[in-house]
Amino acid sequence: MTDETAATDRFSRPARPTSHFAMRFSSTPRGARLARRLAGHRLDAWGVPYDCDTHHALTLIVAELAANAVRHGRVPGRDFHLALACDATTVRIEVTDTRTEGVPVAETPTDLDNTGRGLLLVEHLADRWDWHPRRNGPGKTVWAEYVLPTPSRPAAAPPLPVVYRRPQALSHRDRWTADRHSGQT
């Protein structure tokens, strides 16, 4: 690891994470899907609710980094590692694989490419992202940090496009919730 990479990693890491989650997953699409789901569950437990833009952005970052670890960092018989750390202002996501070749780069794909947009999404959604060689063995760690919104600072990225569906009738509970949020009871 170069001094520049070590310095970048040291200064961008949350000083004192108040919450931490780490787990190994099989380097398969099923492992990547499970990593995303467990990260989403953990974020909800830490106070980032399922139905907010911050939760959607963070789980998308986890999904893209895990999918890249499976697709580009897979070594047969070896797992990838997901780590989440959260303090009062920042969530840090780290995904470590065991493949040493291939440096993660966010490139603009052509319109004909069916892949290659994952790191562009991470770059757009995260406040910072980078990679460094794995500390204890072969491989690399790709990390991303997302600064949590505060009342004075809105979410960093604009919301993702909404898929419009045919309107459905609201249930009694949904009408009550909508009225409650609009100030009417």
GROMACS .gro file of N, CA, C and O in nm, residues 35-133:
model
  396
   35ALA      N    1  -2.612  -0.982   0.096
   35ALA     CA    2  -2.537  -0.869   0.152
   35ALA      C    3  -2.621  -0.742   0.149
   35ALA      O    4  -2.627  -0.666   0.246
   36ARG      N    5  -2.686  -0.717   0.036
   36ARG     CA    6  -2.771  -0.598   0.023
   36ARG      C    7  -2.887  -0.603   0.121
   36ARG      O    8  -2.917  -0.505   0.189
   37ARG      N    9  -2.950  -0.718   0.133
   37ARG     CA   10  -3.066  -0.729   0.223
   37ARG      C   11  -3.027  -0.713   0.369
   37ARG      O   12  -3.094  -0.645   0.445
   38LEU      N   13  -2.915  -0.775   0.409
   38LEU     CA   14  -2.872  -0.762   0.547
   38LEU      C   15  -2.824  -0.621   0.578
   38LEU      O   16  -2.846  -0.570   0.688
   39ALA      N   17  -2.759  -0.556   0.481
   39ALA     CA   18  -2.718  -0.417   0.500
   39ALA      C   19  -2.841  -0.328   0.518
   39ALA      O   20  -2.843  -0.240   0.605
   40GLY      N   21  -2.944  -0.351   0.437
   40GLY     CA   22  -3.067  -0.274   0.450
   40GLY      C   23  -3.132  -0.293   0.586
   40GLY      O   24  -3.178  -0.198   0.650
   41HIS      N   25  -3.133  -0.417   0.633
   41HIS     CA   26  -3.189  -0.446   0.765
   41HIS      C   27  -3.109  -0.376   0.874
   41HIS      O   28  -3.166  -0.317   0.967
   42ARG      N   29  -2.977  -0.382   0.864
   42ARG     CA   30  -2.890  -0.319   0.964
   42ARG      C   31  -2.908  -0.167   0.963
   42ARG      O   32  -2.916  -0.105   1.068
   43LEU      N   33  -2.917  -0.107   0.845
   43LEU     CA   34  -2.938   0.038   0.837
   43LEU      C   35  -3.070   0.078   0.903
   43LEU      O   36  -3.076   0.179   0.974
   44ASP      N   37  -3.175   0.000   0.881
   44ASP     CA   38  -3.303   0.028   0.944
   44ASP      C   39  -3.290   0.020   1.096
   44ASP      O   40  -3.343   0.104   1.168
   45ALA      N   41  -3.217  -0.079   1.145
   45ALA     CA   42  -3.196  -0.093   1.290
   45ALA      C   43  -3.116   0.025   1.346
   45ALA      O   44  -3.134   0.062   1.462
   46TRP      N   45  -3.030   0.085   1.265
   46TRP     CA   46  -2.950   0.200   1.309
   46TRP      C   47  -3.025   0.332   1.296
   46TRP      O   48  -2.971   0.437   1.324
   47GLY      N   49  -3.148   0.330   1.248
   47GLY     CA   50  -3.226   0.452   1.241
   47GLY      C   51  -3.238   0.513   1.103
   47GLY      O   52  -3.286   0.625   1.089
   48VAL      N   53  -3.194   0.441   0.999
   48VAL     CA   54  -3.212   0.487   0.861
   48VAL      C   55  -3.327   0.403   0.806
   48VAL      O   56  -3.306   0.291   0.761
   49PRO      N   57  -3.451   0.454   0.812
   49PRO     CA   58  -3.568   0.372   0.780
   49PRO      C   59  -3.572   0.327   0.634
   49PRO      O   60  -3.520   0.393   0.545
   50TYR      N   61  -3.639   0.215   0.613
   50TYR     CA   62  -3.649   0.153   0.481
   50TYR      C   63  -3.702   0.247   0.373
   50TYR      O   64  -3.659   0.242   0.260
   51ASP      N   65  -3.797   0.330   0.406
   51ASP     CA   66  -3.868   0.406   0.302
   51ASP      C   67  -3.812   0.546   0.278
   51ASP      O   68  -3.883   0.632   0.229
   52CYS      N   69  -3.685   0.571   0.308
   52CYS     CA   70  -3.630   0.705   0.283
   52CYS      C   71  -3.523   0.699   0.173
   52CYS      O   72  -3.468   0.593   0.144
   53ASP      N   73  -3.498   0.814   0.111
   53ASP     CA   74  -3.399   0.821   0.002
   53ASP      C   75  -3.260   0.780   0.048
   53ASP      O   76  -3.186   0.718  -0.028
   54THR      N   77  -3.224   0.814   0.171
   54THR     CA   78  -3.091   0.778   0.224
   54THR      C   79  -3.077   0.626   0.227
   54THR      O   80  -2.973   0.573   0.186
   55HIS      N   81  -3.178   0.556   0.274
   55HIS     CA   82  -3.173   0.410   0.280
   55HIS      C   83  -3.160   0.350   0.140
   55HIS      O   84  -3.079   0.261   0.116
   56HIS      N   85  -3.238   0.404   0.046
   56HIS     CA   86  -3.232   0.354  -0.091
   56HIS      C   87  -3.094   0.376  -0.151
   56HIS      O   88  -3.039   0.288  -0.217
   57ALA      N   89  -3.036   0.493  -0.129
   57ALA     CA   90  -2.902   0.523  -0.183
   57ALA      C   91  -2.797   0.431  -0.121
   57ALA      O   92  -2.712   0.375  -0.193
   58LEU      N   93  -2.802   0.411   0.010
   58LEU     CA   94  -2.702   0.327   0.076
   58LEU      C   95  -2.714   0.180   0.033
   58LEU      O   96  -2.612   0.115   0.008
   59THR      N   97  -2.835   0.129   0.023
   59THR     CA   98  -2.849  -0.010  -0.020
   59THR      C   99  -2.810  -0.027  -0.167
   59THR      O  100  -2.758  -0.132  -0.204
   60LEU      N  101  -2.831   0.075  -0.249
   60LEU     CA  102  -2.787   0.067  -0.388
   60LEU      C  103  -2.634   0.066  -0.396
   60LEU      O  104  -2.576  -0.009  -0.474
   61ILE      N  105  -2.568   0.144  -0.313
   61ILE     CA  106  -2.422   0.143  -0.309
   61ILE      C  107  -2.372   0.005  -0.268
   61ILE      O  108  -2.282  -0.052  -0.330
   62VAL      N  109  -2.432  -0.052  -0.163
   62VAL     CA  110  -2.393  -0.187  -0.119
   62VAL      C  111  -2.416  -0.288  -0.232
   62VAL      O  112  -2.330  -0.372  -0.260
   63ALA      N  113  -2.531  -0.279  -0.297
   63ALA     CA  114  -2.564  -0.373  -0.405
   63ALA      C  115  -2.461  -0.365  -0.518
   63ALA      O  116  -2.416  -0.469  -0.568
   64GLU      N  117  -2.424  -0.244  -0.559
   64GLU     CA  118  -2.330  -0.229  -0.670
   64GLU      C  119  -2.190  -0.277  -0.631
   64GLU      O  120  -2.123  -0.345  -0.710
   65LEU      N  121  -2.144  -0.244  -0.511
   65LEU     CA  122  -2.010  -0.288  -0.470
   65LEU      C  123  -2.006  -0.441  -0.452
   65LEU      O  124  -1.908  -0.505  -0.489
   66ALA      N  125  -2.112  -0.497  -0.397
   66ALA     CA  126  -2.117  -0.644  -0.381
   66ALA      C  127  -2.125  -0.713  -0.517
   66ALA      O  128  -2.057  -0.814  -0.540
   67ALA      N  129  -2.205  -0.659  -0.608
   67ALA     CA  130  -2.214  -0.718  -0.743
   67ALA      C  131  -2.079  -0.711  -0.814
   67ALA      O  132  -2.039  -0.807  -0.882
   68ASN      N  133  -2.007  -0.601  -0.798
   68ASN     CA  134  -1.874  -0.590  -0.858
   68ASN      C  135  -1.777  -0.689  -0.796
   68ASN      O  136  -1.693  -0.746  -0.867
   69ALA      N  137  -1.786  -0.712  -0.665
   69ALA     CA  138  -1.698  -0.809  -0.601
   69ALA      C  139  -1.725  -0.950  -0.655
   69ALA      O  140  -1.632  -1.028  -0.676
   70VAL      N  141  -1.852  -0.979  -0.681
   70VAL     CA  142  -1.888  -1.110  -0.734
   70VAL      C  143  -1.846  -1.123  -0.881
   70VAL      O  144  -1.791  -1.224  -0.923
   71ARG      N  145  -1.871  -1.020  -0.957
   71ARG     CA  146  -1.845  -1.026  -1.102
   71ARG      C  147  -1.697  -1.011  -1.137
   71ARG      O  148  -1.644  -1.082  -1.220
   72HIS      N  149  -1.629  -0.914  -1.074
   72HIS     CA  150  -1.493  -0.881  -1.113
   72HIS      C  151  -1.388  -0.926  -1.012
   72HIS      O  152  -1.270  -0.932  -1.046
   73GLY      N  153  -1.428  -0.952  -0.889
   73GLY     CA  154  -1.331  -0.986  -0.785
   73GLY      C  155  -1.339  -1.129  -0.737
   73GLY      O  156  -1.275  -1.167  -0.640
   74ARG      N  157  -1.416  -1.211  -0.805
   74ARG     CA  158  -1.439  -1.349  -0.761
   74ARG      C  159  -1.319  -1.436  -0.787
   74ARG      O  160  -1.261  -1.437  -0.895
   75VAL      N  161  -1.280  -1.509  -0.684
   75VAL     CA  162  -1.183  -1.617  -0.694
   75VAL      C  163  -1.256  -1.741  -0.644
   75VAL      O  164  -1.312  -1.740  -0.533
   76PRO      N  165  -1.262  -1.848  -0.726
   76PRO     CA  166  -1.338  -1.967  -0.684
   76PRO      C  167  -1.297  -2.015  -0.544
   76PRO      O  168  -1.178  -2.024  -0.513
   77GLY      N  169  -1.397  -2.040  -0.461
   77GLY     CA  170  -1.371  -2.090  -0.327
   77GLY      C  171  -1.345  -1.981  -0.224
   77GLY      O  172  -1.325  -2.012  -0.108
   78ARG      N  173  -1.344  -1.857  -0.264
   78ARG     CA  174  -1.319  -1.747  -0.171
   78ARG      C  175  -1.440  -1.656  -0.161
   78ARG      O  176  -1.509  -1.632  -0.259
   79ASP      N  177  -1.465  -1.605  -0.042
   79ASP     CA  178  -1.579  -1.517  -0.017
   79ASP      C  179  -1.539  -1.370  -0.033
   79ASP      O  180  -1.422  -1.337  -0.039
   80PHE      N  181  -1.639  -1.284  -0.034
   80PHE     CA  182  -1.613  -1.141  -0.023
   80PHE      C  183  -1.661  -1.095   0.113
   80PHE      O  184  -1.740  -1.162   0.179
   81HIS      N  185  -1.610  -0.983   0.158
   81HIS     CA  186  -1.638  -0.933   0.292
   81HIS      C  187  -1.705  -0.796   0.283
   81HIS      O  188  -1.660  -0.709   0.208
   82LEU      N  189  -1.814  -0.780   0.356
   82LEU     CA  190  -1.885  -0.652   0.363
   82LEU      C  191  -1.870  -0.597   0.504
   82LEU      O  192  -1.888  -0.672   0.602
   83ALA      N  193  -1.836  -0.469   0.515
   83ALA     CA  194  -1.829  -0.401   0.645
   83ALA      C  195  -1.903  -0.269   0.634
   83ALA      O  196  -1.887  -0.196   0.536
   84LEU      N  197  -1.985  -0.241   0.733
   84LEU     CA  198  -2.056  -0.114   0.744
   84LEU      C  199  -2.016  -0.050   0.876
   84LEU      O  200  -2.009  -0.118   0.979
   85ALA      N  201  -1.991   0.078   0.873
   85ALA     CA  202  -1.963   0.154   0.994
   85ALA      C  203  -2.043   0.283   0.987
   85ALA      O  204  -2.049   0.347   0.882
   86CYS      N  205  -2.105   0.318   1.097
   86CYS     CA  206  -2.190   0.437   1.100
   86CYS      C  207  -2.158   0.517   1.225
   86CYS      O  208  -2.150   0.462   1.335
   87ASP      N  209  -2.134   0.647   1.207
   87ASP     CA  210  -2.126   0.737   1.321
   87ASP      C  211  -2.239   0.838   1.307
   87ASP      O  212  -2.331   0.818   1.228
   88ALA      N  213  -2.233   0.947   1.378
   88ALA     CA  214  -2.344   1.042   1.378
   88ALA      C  215  -2.363   1.111   1.244
   88ALA      O  216  -2.473   1.158   1.213
   89THR      N  217  -2.258   1.115   1.160
   89THR     CA  218  -2.269   1.192   1.036
   89THR      C  219  -2.245   1.111   0.909
   89THR      O  220  -2.283   1.156   0.802
   90THR      N  221  -2.180   0.996   0.918
   90THR     CA  222  -2.134   0.926   0.798
   90THR      C  223  -2.158   0.776   0.808
   90THR      O  224  -2.142   0.717   0.915
   91VAL      N  225  -2.193   0.715   0.695
   91VAL     CA  226  -2.197   0.570   0.683
   91VAL      C  227  -2.086   0.532   0.587
   91VAL      O  228  -2.075   0.587   0.478
   92ARG      N  229  -2.001   0.439   0.629
   92ARG     CA  230  -1.892   0.391   0.545
   92ARG      C  231  -1.921   0.245   0.508
   92ARG      O  232  -1.954   0.164   0.594
   93ILE      N  233  -1.909   0.216   0.379
   93ILE     CA  234  -1.932   0.083   0.326
   93ILE      C  235  -1.801   0.034   0.269
   93ILE      O  236  -1.737   0.105   0.191
   94GLU      N  237  -1.759  -0.087   0.306
   94GLU     CA  238  -1.638  -0.147   0.251
   94GLU      C  239  -1.670  -0.286   0.201
   94GLU      O  240  -1.733  -0.365   0.272
   95VAL      N  241  -1.628  -0.315   0.078
   95VAL     CA  242  -1.643  -0.449   0.023
   95VAL      C  243  -1.504  -0.496  -0.020
   95VAL      O  244  -1.438  -0.428  -0.098
   96THR      N  245  -1.462  -0.609   0.034
   96THR     CA  246  -1.329  -0.663   0.008
   96THR      C  247  -1.341  -0.794  -0.068
   96THR      O  248  -1.418  -0.882  -0.028
   97ASP      N  249  -1.266  -0.806  -0.177
   97ASP     CA  250  -1.260  -0.932  -0.250
   97ASP      C  251  -1.116  -0.982  -0.248
   97ASP      O  252  -1.029  -0.919  -0.190
   98THR      N  253  -1.090  -1.097  -0.311
   98THR     CA  254  -0.957  -1.157  -0.305
   98THR      C  255  -0.882  -1.154  -0.438
   98THR      O  256  -0.778  -1.216  -0.451
   99ARG      N  257  -0.933  -1.083  -0.535
   99ARG     CA  258  -0.865  -1.075  -0.664
   99ARG      C  259  -0.779  -0.949  -0.668
   99ARG      O  260  -0.825  -0.841  -0.637
  100THR      N  261  -0.651  -0.966  -0.707
  100THR     CA  262  -0.559  -0.852  -0.705
  100THR      C  263  -0.557  -0.774  -0.835
  100THR      O  264  -0.535  -0.653  -0.834
  101GLU      N  265  -0.579  -0.840  -0.947
  101GLU     CA  266  -0.575  -0.767  -1.074
  101GLU      C  267  -0.706  -0.695  -1.097
  101GLU      O  268  -0.810  -0.731  -1.046
  102GLY      N  269  -0.698  -0.590  -1.175
  102GLY     CA  270  -0.818  -0.512  -1.207
  102GLY      C  271  -0.843  -0.404  -1.105
  102GLY      O  272  -0.879  -0.430  -0.991
  103VAL      N  273  -0.819  -0.282  -1.146
  103VAL     CA  274  -0.840  -0.166  -1.059
  103VAL      C  275  -0.979  -0.110  -1.086
  103VAL      O  276  -1.017  -0.090  -1.200
  104PRO      N  277  -1.058  -0.083  -0.981
  104PRO     CA  278  -1.192  -0.027  -1.002
  104PRO      C  279  -1.184   0.115  -1.060
  104PRO      O  280  -1.117   0.201  -1.003
  105VAL      N  281  -1.249   0.137  -1.172
  105VAL     CA  282  -1.252   0.268  -1.237
  105VAL      C  283  -1.394   0.294  -1.284
  105VAL      O  284  -1.456   0.208  -1.346
  106ALA      N  285  -1.441   0.414  -1.257
  106ALA     CA  286  -1.575   0.454  -1.305
  106ALA      C  287  -1.558   0.512  -1.444
  106ALA      O  288  -1.511   0.623  -1.462
  107GLU      N  289  -1.596   0.434  -1.545
  107GLU     CA  290  -1.586   0.479  -1.684
  107GLU      C  291  -1.726   0.499  -1.741
  107GLU      O  292  -1.820   0.431  -1.700
  108THR      N  293  -1.736   0.589  -1.835
  108THR     CA  294  -1.864   0.611  -1.900
  108THR      C  295  -1.885   0.505  -2.008
  108THR      O  296  -1.807   0.499  -2.103
  109PRO      N  297  -1.985   0.420  -1.993
  109PRO     CA  298  -2.009   0.317  -2.094
  109PRO      C  299  -2.076   0.377  -2.217
  109PRO      O  300  -2.137   0.483  -2.210
  110THR      N  301  -2.065   0.307  -2.326
  110THR     CA  302  -2.136   0.350  -2.447
  110THR      C  303  -2.281   0.307  -2.436
  110THR      O  304  -2.317   0.226  -2.350
  111ASP      N  305  -2.364   0.358  -2.521
  111ASP     CA  306  -2.506   0.322  -2.520
  111ASP      C  307  -2.527   0.175  -2.552
  111ASP      O  308  -2.630   0.117  -2.518
  112LEU      N  309  -2.430   0.113  -2.618
  112LEU     CA  310  -2.443  -0.027  -2.657
  112LEU      C  311  -2.404  -0.122  -2.545
  112LEU      O  312  -2.436  -0.241  -2.551
  113ASP      N  313  -2.333  -0.074  -2.444
  113ASP     CA  314  -2.291  -0.159  -2.334
  113ASP      C  315  -2.409  -0.191  -2.243
  113ASP      O  316  -2.489  -0.104  -2.209
  114ASN      N  317  -2.418  -0.317  -2.203
  114ASN     CA  318  -2.522  -0.357  -2.109
  114ASN      C  319  -2.474  -0.350  -1.966
  114ASN      O  320  -2.552  -0.366  -1.874
  115THR      N  321  -2.344  -0.331  -1.944
  115THR     CA  322  -2.288  -0.327  -1.810
  115THR      C  323  -2.196  -0.206  -1.800
  115THR      O  324  -2.178  -0.131  -1.895
  116GLY      N  325  -2.137  -0.188  -1.683
  116GLY     CA  326  -2.038  -0.083  -1.665
  116GLY      C  327  -2.089   0.043  -1.600
  116GLY      O  328  -2.020   0.145  -1.599
  117ARG      N  329  -2.208   0.040  -1.543
  117ARG     CA  330  -2.263   0.160  -1.482
  117ARG      C  331  -2.260   0.159  -1.330
  117ARG      O  332  -2.296   0.257  -1.266
  118GLY      N  333  -2.219   0.050  -1.269
  118GLY     CA  334  -2.223   0.035  -1.123
  118GLY      C  335  -2.140   0.138  -1.050
  118GLY      O  336  -2.188   0.204  -0.958
  119LEU      N  337  -2.015   0.155  -1.089
  119LEU     CA  338  -1.931   0.253  -1.020
  119LEU      C  339  -1.972   0.396  -1.051
  119LEU      O  340  -1.948   0.486  -0.971
  120LEU      N  341  -2.036   0.418  -1.165
  120LEU     CA  342  -2.091   0.551  -1.192
  120LEU      C  343  -2.203   0.584  -1.093
  120LEU      O  344  -2.214   0.697  -1.045
  121LEU      N  345  -2.285   0.484  -1.063
  121LEU     CA  346  -2.390   0.504  -0.962
  121LEU      C  347  -2.328   0.530  -0.825
  121LEU      O  348  -2.371   0.620  -0.753
  122VAL      N  349  -2.227   0.452  -0.790
  122VAL     CA  350  -2.160   0.472  -0.661
  122VAL      C  351  -2.099   0.612  -0.656
  122VAL      O  352  -2.112   0.683  -0.557
  123GLU      N  353  -2.033   0.653  -0.763
  123GLU     CA  354  -1.971   0.785  -0.768
  123GLU      C  355  -2.076   0.896  -0.753
  123GLU      O  356  -2.052   0.998  -0.689
  124HIS      N  357  -2.193   0.875  -0.811
  124HIS     CA  358  -2.300   0.974  -0.805
  124HIS      C  359  -2.365   0.979  -0.666
  124HIS      O  360  -2.396   1.088  -0.615
  125LEU      N  361  -2.386   0.864  -0.605
  125LEU     CA  362  -2.458   0.859  -0.478
  125LEU      C  363  -2.370   0.885  -0.356
  125LEU      O  364  -2.415   0.947  -0.260
  126ALA      N  365  -2.247   0.838  -0.359
  126ALA     CA  366  -2.158   0.851  -0.243
  126ALA      C  367  -2.090   0.988  -0.243
  126ALA      O  368  -2.069   1.048  -0.348
  127ASP      N  369  -2.057   1.034  -0.124
  127ASP     CA  370  -1.983   1.159  -0.113
  127ASP      C  371  -1.835   1.137  -0.146
  127ASP      O  372  -1.770   1.227  -0.198
  128ARG      N  373  -1.784   1.020  -0.112
  128ARG     CA  374  -1.645   0.983  -0.143
  128ARG      C  375  -1.641   0.833  -0.169
  128ARG      O  376  -1.716   0.758  -0.108
  129TRP      N  377  -1.552   0.791  -0.257
  129TRP     CA  378  -1.529   0.649  -0.276
  129TRP      C  379  -1.387   0.631  -0.330
  129TRP      O  380  -1.330   0.721  -0.390
  130ASP      N  381  -1.330   0.517  -0.307
  130ASP     CA  382  -1.196   0.485  -0.355
  130ASP      C  383  -1.172   0.337  -0.329
  130ASP      O  384  -1.264   0.265  -0.291
  131TRP      N  385  -1.050   0.296  -0.346
  131TRP     CA  386  -1.014   0.157  -0.320
  131TRP      C  387  -0.872   0.155  -0.266
  131TRP      O  388  -0.796   0.252  -0.280
  132HIS      N  389  -0.836   0.046  -0.202
  132HIS     CA  390  -0.698   0.025  -0.158
  132HIS      C  391  -0.672  -0.125  -0.155
  132HIS      O  392  -0.765  -0.206  -0.149
  133PRO      N  393  -0.545  -0.166  -0.162
  133PRO     CA  394  -0.514  -0.309  -0.155
  133PRO      C  395  -0.561  -0.367  -0.021
  133PRO      O  396  -0.561  -0.298   0.081
   0.00000   0.00000   0.00000
